[in-house]
Amino acid sequence: MKKLRFLIKFGLLKRIARKSFLIANIVIAVLLIGFINLPAIINLFASGDPVVETVNVKLYTDEALSYGPIADQLSQKLNVGLETEVYQIEMINQFNETIVNEFWENNNDNILIYLTGTDTEPILVLYSKLDYLNSFITNSLQYIIIEDQVGSFPTLSYLYEIDPNADDGLSEIVGSMSTLLILPLFILITMATQFVGVDIIEEKSTKAIETIIASVPARTHFLSKIIASILFVLIQALIVAGVAVIGALLGNLVFGANQAAGNEQLLAYLGQAIPNWPIVLLFTLLFIIFGTLMYLIIAALFASMAVTQEDYQQFQTPLMMILLLGFYISIFGSMFGSDAVIKISSFIPIFTPIVAPVAIMMGTITHLEALIAVIILIGFDWLLMIFVAPAYRVAILSYEQTKFFTRIKTVFKKARAK
Amino acid sequence: MLEVKNAKMMYGDFVAVENLSFTIKPGDIFGLLGTNGAGKTTTFRMIMGLLEPTEGKVSYFGEKIGYEHVNEIGYMIEERSLLTKITVKELMLYFGQLKDMEPSIIIERLDYWLERFDISAYKNKKIKELSKGNQQKIQFIASIINNPKLLILDEPFSGLDPINTELFVEVIRDFQKRGSMVVFSSHQLDHVESFCEEIIVLEKGQTVLSGPLKKIKKDFKKKNISIIGDFDVEKVKAIPGVEKVIKNAHEFLIKIASYQVAEDVFDVIKEAKNIRKFDVEEPSLSEIFIAKVAKIK
């Protein structure tokens, strides 16, 4: 146990206590913080773009309602604390489809309020070109209605109508989220796979493995490599997550004064796009851990069978191809809405770590299905361990130079014989 | 004490070593010889507990050898087995801690050995920056840093000049005096002859020769006669039992089939004039090795 701990520590420090790790993470931090605050940064520099200085609100109140001068009240509520009268309220006397169509076509009007229903059960239909104001306006109206109704507290039912001409920003973001999520996942798993392979082959090709295996059992060596790499992935993932949080906080601090820019921050959109993000995050973490574990076990086996660096480069090609295939399934699957392909791939262990997080995020698989995918993945890892650990023991001290499949066959045959 | 009893090691259907038996006592230097692929590495791995014999047993001071004993074992393999991208100090800390040693003790001992091998200046140098000979020294230090009770040395002198070879010999002798068991393998059989009291020769996994070196030499029928002087070479060649007459720079070397033939050769030589040397010698280990192994091959 002491030696296992030492080997894990040694393996981890070998990767973390390096200038390259520090530099890579500084670069990642700068890029990530920039990326997270990209919309705000763009807004900051986009001085030529039209800025909303006045919000033109058209208000229609149904005759069935007996509220007082609601336009004035609404204006007071919305403009409270503002130096100028930003919200300009205009009452309209009629409401029909033409009015709505004109509103969508007219660039000067921003909000169209249609208040209907009864005094006790008022209904709000909000036509909005500025989505971020919807809650603010709804809440303001709710207060006005309550203030007017002494003794009763009608609840305002509301319906938001989205600008049909506007770009579907949210769905675009959900679409691009897959790329956003898969890319770091793909990079992390590839990095870990590369690290474990390079580590083992470095020790093997220099024959240092002879001295190492003379001091620790092959199984301990194998486990130490896997655990150190998993820890490395987790540390790297935590750093990325930490940087993302810092980026968001920095964004709020720097761009917070600019409410419009602040609201456009990517993280705010992400939260809106994935309401079940805590579960998605939990499953993603599980997929990362057990998926990386699977790839590490296979990479460790291939590296143990290789004799030279060139050998390993050749051996790891199929593994990289599988990873790449998973990557493409995720990207193109989400892009073209191939739900069936994504769903099926989520349950195939070699694709699960990359495809399943996207699938659960897009709602292609349910939480229960995600749980089943995790269980299948864990089972596959366990099976791999059972078969690979004895083969690793044989392969790590073997310098056979046969073809790839012959070597695999020989290694497993010898492992079985033991 | 290390005892190997009727050990057999099979890889699938392939028999790597069979019916191997020998005993090494504290303070012994034991020679394990064989051509490439004879089964030496398998034997080393068995006596270190890395491989469990298919049959037979290997015991270390009465206990079955296993990973619980590795901290008392030092192993130097034939080829370079060093992590070249790290420094000498880092490497020793790595290998030493794998033997459960405390870092402070590793550094203390490393300083001592670097000083003794006259390479203190390289402590913080990367392994890849060192010369071949210095890398060999580092590899040797790595195998003795834990003061092993069982020291396994596979070709320890390869790539060393005579001065450094002597330095290695001195250190190995020191370990012998301390009571360590040394298992020594080398293709340079003169080193084995000067070192080992007891040897075993493997060929294709089979023991072809084993026992005390003196006895092996004595039991080997063929002898050599070394002669300096002028004599009738043709007459000597004609003697039954004389296998070969080789003329070296200053002397003749006559290979004879048995000790009895030496008397017949002497009868011819004593008639000659100016004989300054007539010496019946035991055959070299190299000759015995070639004769025995060739028979199997």
mmCIF file with all atom_site columns, N, CA and C in Angstrom, chain A residues 2-3 6-7 10 14 198 202-203 206-218 221 225 309 393 397-399 413-414 417-418, chain B residues 9 11-13 41 45 48 50-52 67 70-71 75 77 79-86 90 93-95 97-100 102 142:
data_model
loop_
_atom_site.group_PDB
_atom_site.id
_atom_site.type_symbol
_atom_site.label_atom_id
_atom_site.label_alt_id
_atom_site.label_comp_id
_atom_site.label_asym_id
_atom_site.label_entity_id
_atom_site.label_seq_id
_atom_site.pdbx_PDB_ins_code
_atom_site.Cartn_x
_atom_site.Cartn_y
_atom_site.Cartn_z
_atom_site.occupancy
_atom_site.B_iso_or_equiv
_atom_site.pdbx_formal_charge
_atom_site.auth_seq_id
_atom_site.auth_comp_id
_atom_site.auth_asym_id
_atom_site.auth_atom_id
_atom_site.pdbx_PDB_model_num
ATOM 1   N N  . LYS A 1 2   ? 1.989  1.186   0.784   1.00 0.00 ? 2   LYS A N  1
ATOM 2   C CA . LYS A 1 2   ? 2.892  2.328   0.871   1.00 0.00 ? 2   LYS A CA 1
ATOM 3   C C  . LYS A 1 2   ? 3.531  2.588   -0.504  1.00 0.00 ? 2   LYS A C  1
ATOM 4   N N  . LYS A 1 3   ? 3.890  1.472   -1.159  1.00 0.00 ? 3   LYS A N  1
ATOM 5   C CA . LYS A 1 3   ? 4.524  1.607   -2.469  1.00 0.00 ? 3   LYS A CA 1
ATOM 6   C C  . LYS A 1 3   ? 3.525  2.097   -3.511  1.00 0.00 ? 3   LYS A C  1
ATOM 7   N N  . PHE A 1 6   ? 3.170  5.710   -3.011  1.00 0.00 ? 6   PHE A N  1
ATOM 8   C CA . PHE A 1 6   ? 4.363  6.402   -3.504  1.00 0.00 ? 6   PHE A CA 1
ATOM 9   C C  . PHE A 1 6   ? 4.353  6.486   -5.037  1.00 0.00 ? 6   PHE A C  1
ATOM 10  N N  . LEU A 1 7   ? 4.005  5.373   -5.671  1.00 0.00 ? 7   LEU A N  1
ATOM 11  C CA . LEU A 1 7   ? 3.987  5.358   -7.143  1.00 0.00 ? 7   LEU A CA 1
ATOM 12  C C  . LEU A 1 7   ? 2.943  6.328   -7.707  1.00 0.00 ? 7   LEU A C  1
ATOM 13  N N  . PHE A 1 10  ? 4.303  9.790   -7.195  1.00 0.00 ? 10  PHE A N  1
ATOM 14  C CA . PHE A 1 10  ? 5.398  10.021  -8.144  1.00 0.00 ? 10  PHE A CA 1
ATOM 15  C C  . PHE A 1 10  ? 4.838  10.298  -9.545  1.00 0.00 ? 10  PHE A C  1
ATOM 16  N N  . LYS A 1 14  ? 4.974  13.882  -11.414 1.00 0.00 ? 14  LYS A N  1
ATOM 17  C CA . LYS A 1 14  ? 5.720  13.898  -12.672 1.00 0.00 ? 14  LYS A CA 1
ATOM 18  C C  . LYS A 1 14  ? 4.963  14.716  -13.726 1.00 0.00 ? 14  LYS A C  1
ATOM 19  N N  . VAL A 1 198 ? 2.400  6.732   -22.477 1.00 0.00 ? 198 VAL A N  1
ATOM 20  C CA . VAL A 1 198 ? 3.760  7.259   -22.589 1.00 0.00 ? 198 VAL A CA 1
ATOM 21  C C  . VAL A 1 198 ? 4.572  6.925   -21.336 1.00 0.00 ? 198 VAL A C  1
ATOM 22  N N  . GLU A 1 202 ? 7.713  4.567   -21.568 1.00 0.00 ? 202 GLU A N  1
ATOM 23  C CA . GLU A 1 202 ? 8.994  5.192   -21.216 1.00 0.00 ? 202 GLU A CA 1
ATOM 24  C C  . GLU A 1 202 ? 9.774  4.264   -20.273 1.00 0.00 ? 202 GLU A C  1
ATOM 25  N N  . GLU A 1 203 ? 9.062  3.731   -19.304 1.00 0.00 ? 203 GLU A N  1
ATOM 26  C CA . GLU A 1 203 ? 9.724  2.828   -18.353 1.00 0.00 ? 203 GLU A CA 1
ATOM 27  C C  . GLU A 1 203 ? 10.112 1.510   -19.021 1.00 0.00 ? 203 GLU A C  1
ATOM 28  N N  . THR A 1 206 ? 13.052 1.961   -21.752 1.00 0.00 ? 206 THR A N  1
ATOM 29  C CA . THR A 1 206 ? 14.365 2.194   -21.134 1.00 0.00 ? 206 THR A CA 1
ATOM 30  C C  . THR A 1 206 ? 14.775 1.019   -20.245 1.00 0.00 ? 206 THR A C  1
ATOM 31  N N  . LYS A 1 207 ? 13.927 0.015   -20.166 1.00 0.00 ? 207 LYS A N  1
ATOM 32  C CA . LYS A 1 207 ? 14.137 -1.175  -19.339 1.00 0.00 ? 207 LYS A CA 1
ATOM 33  C C  . LYS A 1 207 ? 14.130 -0.862  -17.835 1.00 0.00 ? 207 LYS A C  1
ATOM 34  N N  . ALA A 1 208 ? 13.778 0.390   -17.495 1.00 0.00 ? 208 ALA A N  1
ATOM 35  C CA . ALA A 1 208 ? 13.695 0.733   -16.071 1.00 0.00 ? 208 ALA A CA 1
ATOM 36  C C  . ALA A 1 208 ? 12.612 -0.117  -15.410 1.00 0.00 ? 208 ALA A C  1
ATOM 37  N N  . ILE A 1 209 ? 11.698 -0.586  -16.216 1.00 0.00 ? 209 ILE A N  1
ATOM 38  C CA . ILE A 1 209 ? 10.605 -1.410  -15.706 1.00 0.00 ? 209 ILE A CA 1
ATOM 39  C C  . ILE A 1 209 ? 11.135 -2.662  -14.992 1.00 0.00 ? 209 ILE A C  1
ATOM 40  N N  . GLU A 1 210 ? 12.279 -3.161  -15.462 1.00 0.00 ? 210 GLU A N  1
ATOM 41  C CA . GLU A 1 210 ? 12.876 -4.358  -14.844 1.00 0.00 ? 210 GLU A CA 1
ATOM 42  C C  . GLU A 1 210 ? 13.183 -4.081  -13.373 1.00 0.00 ? 210 GLU A C  1
ATOM 43  N N  . THR A 1 211 ? 13.766 -2.903  -13.134 1.00 0.00 ? 211 THR A N  1
ATOM 44  C CA . THR A 1 211 ? 14.121 -2.535  -11.757 1.00 0.00 ? 211 THR A CA 1
ATOM 45  C C  . THR A 1 211 ? 12.852 -2.244  -10.952 1.00 0.00 ? 211 THR A C  1
ATOM 46  N N  . ILE A 1 212 ? 11.878 -1.626  -11.611 1.00 0.00 ? 212 ILE A N  1
ATOM 47  C CA . ILE A 1 212 ? 10.641 -1.267  -10.906 1.00 0.00 ? 212 ILE A CA 1
ATOM 48  C C  . ILE A 1 212 ? 9.859  -2.524  -10.511 1.00 0.00 ? 212 ILE A C  1
ATOM 49  N N  . ILE A 1 213 ? 9.700  -3.421  -11.489 1.00 0.00 ? 213 ILE A N  1
ATOM 50  C CA . ILE A 1 213 ? 8.925  -4.638  -11.216 1.00 0.00 ? 213 ILE A CA 1
ATOM 51  C C  . ILE A 1 213 ? 9.680  -5.555  -10.237 1.00 0.00 ? 213 ILE A C  1
ATOM 52  N N  . ALA A 1 214 ? 10.993 -5.341  -10.118 1.00 0.00 ? 214 ALA A N  1
ATOM 53  C CA . ALA A 1 214 ? 11.749 -6.104  -9.117  1.00 0.00 ? 214 ALA A CA 1
ATOM 54  C C  . ALA A 1 214 ? 11.464 -5.572  -7.712  1.00 0.00 ? 214 ALA A C  1
ATOM 55  N N  . SER A 1 215 ? 10.777 -4.434  -7.636  1.00 0.00 ? 215 SER A N  1
ATOM 56  C CA . SER A 1 215 ? 10.477 -3.833  -6.330  1.00 0.00 ? 215 SER A CA 1
ATOM 57  C C  . SER A 1 215 ? 8.993  -3.809  -5.996  1.00 0.00 ? 215 SER A C  1
ATOM 58  N N  . VAL A 1 216 ? 8.156  -3.728  -7.014  1.00 0.00 ? 216 VAL A N  1
ATOM 59  C CA . VAL A 1 216 ? 6.696  -3.717  -6.778  1.00 0.00 ? 216 VAL A CA 1
ATOM 60  C C  . VAL A 1 216 ? 6.001  -4.691  -7.729  1.00 0.00 ? 216 VAL A C  1
ATOM 61  N N  . PRO A 1 217 ? 4.945  -5.332  -7.253  1.00 0.00 ? 217 PRO A N  1
ATOM 62  C CA . PRO A 1 217 ? 4.229  -6.251  -8.150  1.00 0.00 ? 217 PRO A CA 1
ATOM 63  C C  . PRO A 1 217 ? 3.653  -5.515  -9.359  1.00 0.00 ? 217 PRO A C  1
ATOM 64  N N  . ALA A 1 218 ? 3.555  -6.222  -10.463 1.00 0.00 ? 218 ALA A N  1
ATOM 65  C CA . ALA A 1 218 ? 3.036  -5.630  -11.703 1.00 0.00 ? 218 ALA A CA 1
ATOM 66  C C  . ALA A 1 218 ? 1.643  -5.038  -11.480 1.00 0.00 ? 218 ALA A C  1
ATOM 67  N N  . HIS A 1 221 ? 1.921  -1.692  -9.914  1.00 0.00 ? 221 HIS A N  1
ATOM 68  C CA . HIS A 1 221 ? 2.415  -0.757  -10.922 1.00 0.00 ? 221 HIS A CA 1
ATOM 69  C C  . HIS A 1 221 ? 1.271  -0.336  -11.843 1.00 0.00 ? 221 HIS A C  1
ATOM 70  N N  . LYS A 1 225 ? -0.501 3.487   -12.125 1.00 0.00 ? 225 LYS A N  1
ATOM 71  C CA . LYS A 1 225 ? -0.553 4.263   -13.376 1.00 0.00 ? 225 LYS A CA 1
ATOM 72  C C  . LYS A 1 225 ? -1.982 4.725   -13.651 1.00 0.00 ? 225 LYS A C  1
ATOM 73  N N  . GLN A 1 309 ? 8.729  3.084   -28.351 1.00 0.00 ? 309 GLN A N  1
ATOM 74  C CA . GLN A 1 309 ? 7.786  4.204   -28.499 1.00 0.00 ? 309 GLN A CA 1
ATOM 75  C C  . GLN A 1 309 ? 7.007  4.060   -29.804 1.00 0.00 ? 309 GLN A C  1
ATOM 76  N N  . ARG A 1 393 ? 0.597  -8.172  -16.374 1.00 0.00 ? 393 ARG A N  1
ATOM 77  C CA . ARG A 1 393 ? 1.692  -8.788  -15.610 1.00 0.00 ? 393 ARG A CA 1
ATOM 78  C C  . ARG A 1 393 ? 2.627  -9.558  -16.538 1.00 0.00 ? 393 ARG A C  1
ATOM 79  N N  . LEU A 1 397 ? 6.861  -7.437  -18.764 1.00 0.00 ? 397 LEU A N  1
ATOM 80  C CA . LEU A 1 397 ? 8.251  -7.912  -18.770 1.00 0.00 ? 397 LEU A CA 1
ATOM 81  C C  . LEU A 1 397 ? 8.571  -8.709  -20.040 1.00 0.00 ? 397 LEU A C  1
ATOM 82  N N  . SER A 1 398 ? 7.682  -8.594  -21.020 1.00 0.00 ? 398 SER A N  1
ATOM 83  C CA . SER A 1 398 ? 7.905  -9.345  -22.252 1.00 0.00 ? 398 SER A CA 1
ATOM 84  C C  . SER A 1 398 ? 8.412  -8.401  -23.343 1.00 0.00 ? 398 SER A C  1
ATOM 85  N N  . TYR A 1 399 ? 9.385  -8.860  -24.079 1.00 0.00 ? 399 TYR A N  1
ATOM 86  C CA . TYR A 1 399 ? 9.954  -8.023  -25.142 1.00 0.00 ? 399 TYR A CA 1
ATOM 87  C C  . TYR A 1 399 ? 9.744  -8.653  -26.511 1.00 0.00 ? 399 TYR A C  1
ATOM 88  N N  . LYS A 1 413 ? -2.803 -15.703 -23.740 1.00 0.00 ? 413 LYS A N  1
ATOM 89  C CA . LYS A 1 413 ? -2.606 -17.152 -23.593 1.00 0.00 ? 413 LYS A CA 1
ATOM 90  C C  . LYS A 1 413 ? -1.695 -17.425 -22.385 1.00 0.00 ? 413 LYS A C  1
ATOM 91  N N  . LYS A 1 414 ? -0.615 -16.654 -22.319 1.00 0.00 ? 414 LYS A N  1
ATOM 92  C CA . LYS A 1 414 ? 0.317  -16.834 -21.191 1.00 0.00 ? 414 LYS A CA 1
ATOM 93  C C  . LYS A 1 414 ? -0.341 -16.455 -19.866 1.00 0.00 ? 414 LYS A C  1
ATOM 94  N N  . ALA A 1 417 ? -2.500 -19.198 -18.808 1.00 0.00 ? 417 ALA A N  1
ATOM 95  C CA . ALA A 1 417 ? -1.715 -20.356 -18.362 1.00 0.00 ? 417 ALA A CA 1
ATOM 96  C C  . ALA A 1 417 ? -1.255 -20.194 -16.924 1.00 0.00 ? 417 ALA A C  1
ATOM 97  N N  . LYS A 1 418 ? -1.088 -18.922 -16.511 1.00 0.00 ? 418 LYS A N  1
ATOM 98  C CA . LYS A 1 418 ? -0.630 -18.657 -15.130 1.00 0.00 ? 418 LYS A CA 1
ATOM 99  C C  . LYS A 1 418 ? -1.787 -18.844 -14.179 1.00 0.00 ? 418 LYS A C  1
ATOM 100 N N  . MET B 2 9   ? 10.065 -23.776 -14.924 1.00 0.00 ? 9   MET B N  1
ATOM 101 C CA . MET B 2 9   ? 9.223  -22.655 -15.319 1.00 0.00 ? 9   MET B CA 1
ATOM 102 C C  . MET B 2 9   ? 8.745  -22.862 -16.740 1.00 0.00 ? 9   MET B C  1
ATOM 103 N N  . TYR B 2 11  ? 6.219  -21.338 -19.896 1.00 0.00 ? 11  TYR B N  1
ATOM 104 C CA . TYR B 2 11  ? 5.372  -20.281 -20.449 1.00 0.00 ? 11  TYR B CA 1
ATOM 105 C C  . TYR B 2 11  ? 4.462  -20.972 -21.456 1.00 0.00 ? 11  TYR B C  1
ATOM 106 N N  . GLY B 2 12  ? 3.273  -21.267 -21.049 1.00 0.00 ? 12  GLY B N  1
ATOM 107 C CA . GLY B 2 12  ? 2.388  -22.053 -21.919 1.00 0.00 ? 12  GLY B CA 1
ATOM 108 C C  . GLY B 2 12  ? 2.985  -23.449 -22.082 1.00 0.00 ? 12  GLY B C  1
ATOM 109 N N  . ASP B 2 13  ? 3.295  -23.808 -23.329 1.00 0.00 ? 13  ASP B N  1
ATOM 110 C CA . ASP B 2 13  ? 3.900  -25.120 -23.579 1.00 0.00 ? 13  ASP B CA 1
ATOM 111 C C  . ASP B 2 13  ? 5.419  -25.052 -23.554 1.00 0.00 ? 13  ASP B C  1
ATOM 112 N N  . THR B 2 41  ? 17.508 -15.130 -17.398 1.00 0.00 ? 41  THR B N  1
ATOM 113 C CA . THR B 2 41  ? 16.580 -14.083 -16.955 1.00 0.00 ? 41  THR B CA 1
ATOM 114 C C  . THR B 2 41  ? 15.395 -14.699 -16.206 1.00 0.00 ? 41  THR B C  1
ATOM 115 N N  . ARG B 2 45  ? 14.399 -13.937 -12.398 1.00 0.00 ? 45  ARG B N  1
ATOM 116 C CA . ARG B 2 45  ? 13.044 -13.512 -12.012 1.00 0.00 ? 45  ARG B CA 1
ATOM 117 C C  . ARG B 2 45  ? 12.436 -14.466 -10.986 1.00 0.00 ? 45  ARG B C  1
ATOM 118 N N  . MET B 2 48  ? 13.991 -13.806 -7.584  1.00 0.00 ? 48  MET B N  1
ATOM 119 C CA . MET B 2 48  ? 13.557 -12.533 -6.983  1.00 0.00 ? 48  MET B CA 1
ATOM 120 C C  . MET B 2 48  ? 12.093 -12.589 -6.582  1.00 0.00 ? 48  MET B C  1
ATOM 121 N N  . LEU B 2 50  ? 9.635  -12.723 -8.708  1.00 0.00 ? 50  LEU B N  1
ATOM 122 C CA . LEU B 2 50  ? 8.764  -12.080 -9.709  1.00 0.00 ? 50  LEU B CA 1
ATOM 123 C C  . LEU B 2 50  ? 7.965  -13.128 -10.478 1.00 0.00 ? 50  LEU B C  1
ATOM 124 N N  . LEU B 2 51  ? 8.546  -14.300 -10.597 1.00 0.00 ? 51  LEU B N  1
ATOM 125 C CA . LEU B 2 51  ? 7.846  -15.400 -11.259 1.00 0.00 ? 51  LEU B CA 1
ATOM 126 C C  . LEU B 2 51  ? 7.755  -16.569 -10.286 1.00 0.00 ? 51  LEU B C  1
ATOM 127 N N  . GLU B 2 52  ? 6.599  -17.178 -10.267 1.00 0.00 ? 52  GLU B N  1
ATOM 128 C CA . GLU B 2 52  ? 6.456  -18.347 -9.405  1.00 0.00 ? 52  GLU B CA 1
ATOM 129 C C  . GLU B 2 52  ? 6.718  -19.597 -10.236 1.00 0.00 ? 52  GLU B C  1
ATOM 130 N N  . TYR B 2 67  ? 7.225  -11.044 -2.930  1.00 0.00 ? 67  TYR B N  1
ATOM 131 C CA . TYR B 2 67  ? 7.428  -9.589  -2.938  1.00 0.00 ? 67  TYR B CA 1
ATOM 132 C C  . TYR B 2 67  ? 7.751  -9.021  -1.557  1.00 0.00 ? 67  TYR B C  1
ATOM 133 N N  . VAL B 2 70  ? 11.535 -8.349  -1.493  1.00 0.00 ? 70  VAL B N  1
ATOM 134 C CA . VAL B 2 70  ? 12.229 -7.558  -2.516  1.00 0.00 ? 70  VAL B CA 1
ATOM 135 C C  . VAL B 2 70  ? 13.050 -6.391  -1.958  1.00 0.00 ? 70  VAL B C  1
ATOM 136 N N  . ASN B 2 71  ? 12.669 -5.919  -0.778  1.00 0.00 ? 71  ASN B N  1
ATOM 137 C CA . ASN B 2 71  ? 13.429 -4.793  -0.207  1.00 0.00 ? 71  ASN B CA 1
ATOM 138 C C  . ASN B 2 71  ? 14.854 -5.201  0.177   1.00 0.00 ? 71  ASN B C  1
ATOM 139 N N  . TYR B 2 75  ? 19.068 -5.666  -7.764  1.00 0.00 ? 75  TYR B N  1
ATOM 140 C CA . TYR B 2 75  ? 19.099 -6.316  -9.075  1.00 0.00 ? 75  TYR B CA 1
ATOM 141 C C  . TYR B 2 75  ? 19.638 -5.349  -10.114 1.00 0.00 ? 75  TYR B C  1
ATOM 142 N N  . ILE B 2 77  ? 20.268 -5.268  -14.108 1.00 0.00 ? 77  ILE B N  1
ATOM 143 C CA . ILE B 2 77  ? 20.063 -6.058  -15.325 1.00 0.00 ? 77  ILE B CA 1
ATOM 144 C C  . ILE B 2 77  ? 21.172 -5.771  -16.339 1.00 0.00 ? 77  ILE B C  1
ATOM 145 N N  . GLU B 2 79  ? 21.119 -4.855  -19.513 1.00 0.00 ? 79  GLU B N  1
ATOM 146 C CA . GLU B 2 79  ? 21.074 -3.620  -20.302 1.00 0.00 ? 79  GLU B CA 1
ATOM 147 C C  . GLU B 2 79  ? 20.860 -2.418  -19.387 1.00 0.00 ? 79  GLU B C  1
ATOM 148 N N  . ARG B 2 80  ? 20.958 -1.241  -19.974 1.00 0.00 ? 80  ARG B N  1
ATOM 149 C CA . ARG B 2 80  ? 20.670 -0.034  -19.193 1.00 0.00 ? 80  ARG B CA 1
ATOM 150 C C  . ARG B 2 80  ? 19.193 -0.063  -18.806 1.00 0.00 ? 80  ARG B C  1
ATOM 151 N N  . SER B 2 81  ? 18.934 0.185   -17.544 1.00 0.00 ? 81  SER B N  1
ATOM 152 C CA . SER B 2 81  ? 17.530 0.210   -17.122 1.00 0.00 ? 81  SER B CA 1
ATOM 153 C C  . SER B 2 81  ? 17.312 1.439   -16.250 1.00 0.00 ? 81  SER B C  1
ATOM 154 N N  . LEU B 2 82  ? 17.515 2.586   -16.858 1.00 0.00 ? 82  LEU B N  1
ATOM 155 C CA . LEU B 2 82  ? 17.404 3.850   -16.119 1.00 0.00 ? 82  LEU B CA 1
ATOM 156 C C  . LEU B 2 82  ? 16.419 4.780   -16.807 1.00 0.00 ? 82  LEU B C  1
ATOM 157 N N  . LEU B 2 83  ? 15.732 5.576   -16.012 1.00 0.00 ? 83  LEU B N  1
ATOM 158 C CA . LEU B 2 83  ? 14.848 6.595   -16.590 1.00 0.00 ? 83  LEU B CA 1
ATOM 159 C C  . LEU B 2 83  ? 15.741 7.770   -16.963 1.00 0.00 ? 83  LEU B C  1
ATOM 160 N N  . THR B 2 84  ? 15.896 7.990   -18.237 1.00 0.00 ? 84  THR B N  1
ATOM 161 C CA . THR B 2 84  ? 16.942 8.899   -18.700 1.00 0.00 ? 84  THR B CA 1
ATOM 162 C C  . THR B 2 84  ? 16.598 10.386  -18.582 1.00 0.00 ? 84  THR B C  1
ATOM 163 N N  . LYS B 2 85  ? 15.295 10.686  -18.406 1.00 0.00 ? 85  LYS B N  1
ATOM 164 C CA . LYS B 2 85  ? 14.919 12.106  -18.409 1.00 0.00 ? 85  LYS B CA 1
ATOM 165 C C  . LYS B 2 85  ? 15.002 12.765  -17.032 1.00 0.00 ? 85  LYS B C  1
ATOM 166 N N  . ILE B 2 86  ? 15.273 11.961  -16.014 1.00 0.00 ? 86  ILE B N  1
ATOM 167 C CA . ILE B 2 86  ? 15.348 12.560  -14.671 1.00 0.00 ? 86  ILE B CA 1
ATOM 168 C C  . ILE B 2 86  ? 16.799 12.557  -14.185 1.00 0.00 ? 86  ILE B C  1
ATOM 169 N N  . GLU B 2 90  ? 17.035 12.187  -8.468  1.00 0.00 ? 90  GLU B N  1
ATOM 170 C CA . GLU B 2 90  ? 15.605 11.830  -8.598  1.00 0.00 ? 90  GLU B CA 1
ATOM 171 C C  . GLU B 2 90  ? 15.436 10.331  -8.837  1.00 0.00 ? 90  GLU B C  1
ATOM 172 N N  . LEU B 2 93  ? 16.088 8.449   -5.635  1.00 0.00 ? 93  LEU B N  1
ATOM 173 C CA . LEU B 2 93  ? 14.958 8.619   -4.705  1.00 0.00 ? 93  LEU B CA 1
ATOM 174 C C  . LEU B 2 93  ? 13.786 7.742   -5.135  1.00 0.00 ? 93  LEU B C  1
ATOM 175 N N  . TYR B 2 94  ? 13.601 7.644   -6.452  1.00 0.00 ? 94  TYR B N  1
ATOM 176 C CA . TYR B 2 94  ? 12.511 6.819   -6.991  1.00 0.00 ? 94  TYR B CA 1
ATOM 177 C C  . TYR B 2 94  ? 12.767 5.335   -6.701  1.00 0.00 ? 94  TYR B C  1
ATOM 178 N N  . PHE B 2 95  ? 13.913 4.863   -7.142  1.00 0.00 ? 95  PHE B N  1
ATOM 179 C CA . PHE B 2 95  ? 14.218 3.437   -6.955  1.00 0.00 ? 95  PHE B CA 1
ATOM 180 C C  . PHE B 2 95  ? 14.338 3.083   -5.461  1.00 0.00 ? 95  PHE B C  1
ATOM 181 N N  . GLN B 2 97  ? 12.893 4.544   -2.860  1.00 0.00 ? 97  GLN B N  1
ATOM 182 C CA . GLN B 2 97  ? 11.587 4.514   -2.171  1.00 0.00 ? 97  GLN B CA 1
ATOM 183 C C  . GLN B 2 97  ? 10.759 3.304   -2.595  1.00 0.00 ? 97  GLN B C  1
ATOM 184 N N  . LEU B 2 98  ? 11.049 2.794   -3.767  1.00 0.00 ? 98  LEU B N  1
ATOM 185 C CA . LEU B 2 98  ? 10.374 1.549   -4.169  1.00 0.00 ? 98  LEU B CA 1
ATOM 186 C C  . LEU B 2 98  ? 10.862 0.375   -3.312  1.00 0.00 ? 98  LEU B C  1
ATOM 187 N N  . LYS B 2 99  ? 12.003 0.586   -2.642  1.00 0.00 ? 99  LYS B N  1
ATOM 188 C CA . LYS B 2 99  ? 12.512 -0.425  -1.706  1.00 0.00 ? 99  LYS B CA 1
ATOM 189 C C  . LYS B 2 99  ? 12.170 -0.024  -0.273  1.00 0.00 ? 99  LYS B C  1
ATOM 190 N N  . ASP B 2 100 ? 11.206 0.848   -0.138  1.00 0.00 ? 100 ASP B N  1
ATOM 191 C CA . ASP B 2 100 ? 10.730 1.318   1.170   1.00 0.00 ? 100 ASP B CA 1
ATOM 192 C C  . ASP B 2 100 ? 11.791 2.061   1.975   1.00 0.00 ? 100 ASP B C  1
ATOM 193 N N  . GLU B 2 102 ? 13.828 5.440   3.358   1.00 0.00 ? 102 GLU B N  1
ATOM 194 C CA . GLU B 2 102 ? 13.520 6.834   3.669   1.00 0.00 ? 102 GLU B CA 1
ATOM 195 C C  . GLU B 2 102 ? 14.365 7.741   2.765   1.00 0.00 ? 102 GLU B C  1
ATOM 196 N N  . ALA B 2 142 ? 22.234 1.988   -8.021  1.00 0.00 ? 142 ALA B N  1
ATOM 197 C CA . ALA B 2 142 ? 20.783 1.755   -7.806  1.00 0.00 ? 142 ALA B CA 1
ATOM 198 C C  . ALA B 2 142 ? 20.522 0.349   -7.268  1.00 0.00 ? 142 ALA B C  1
#
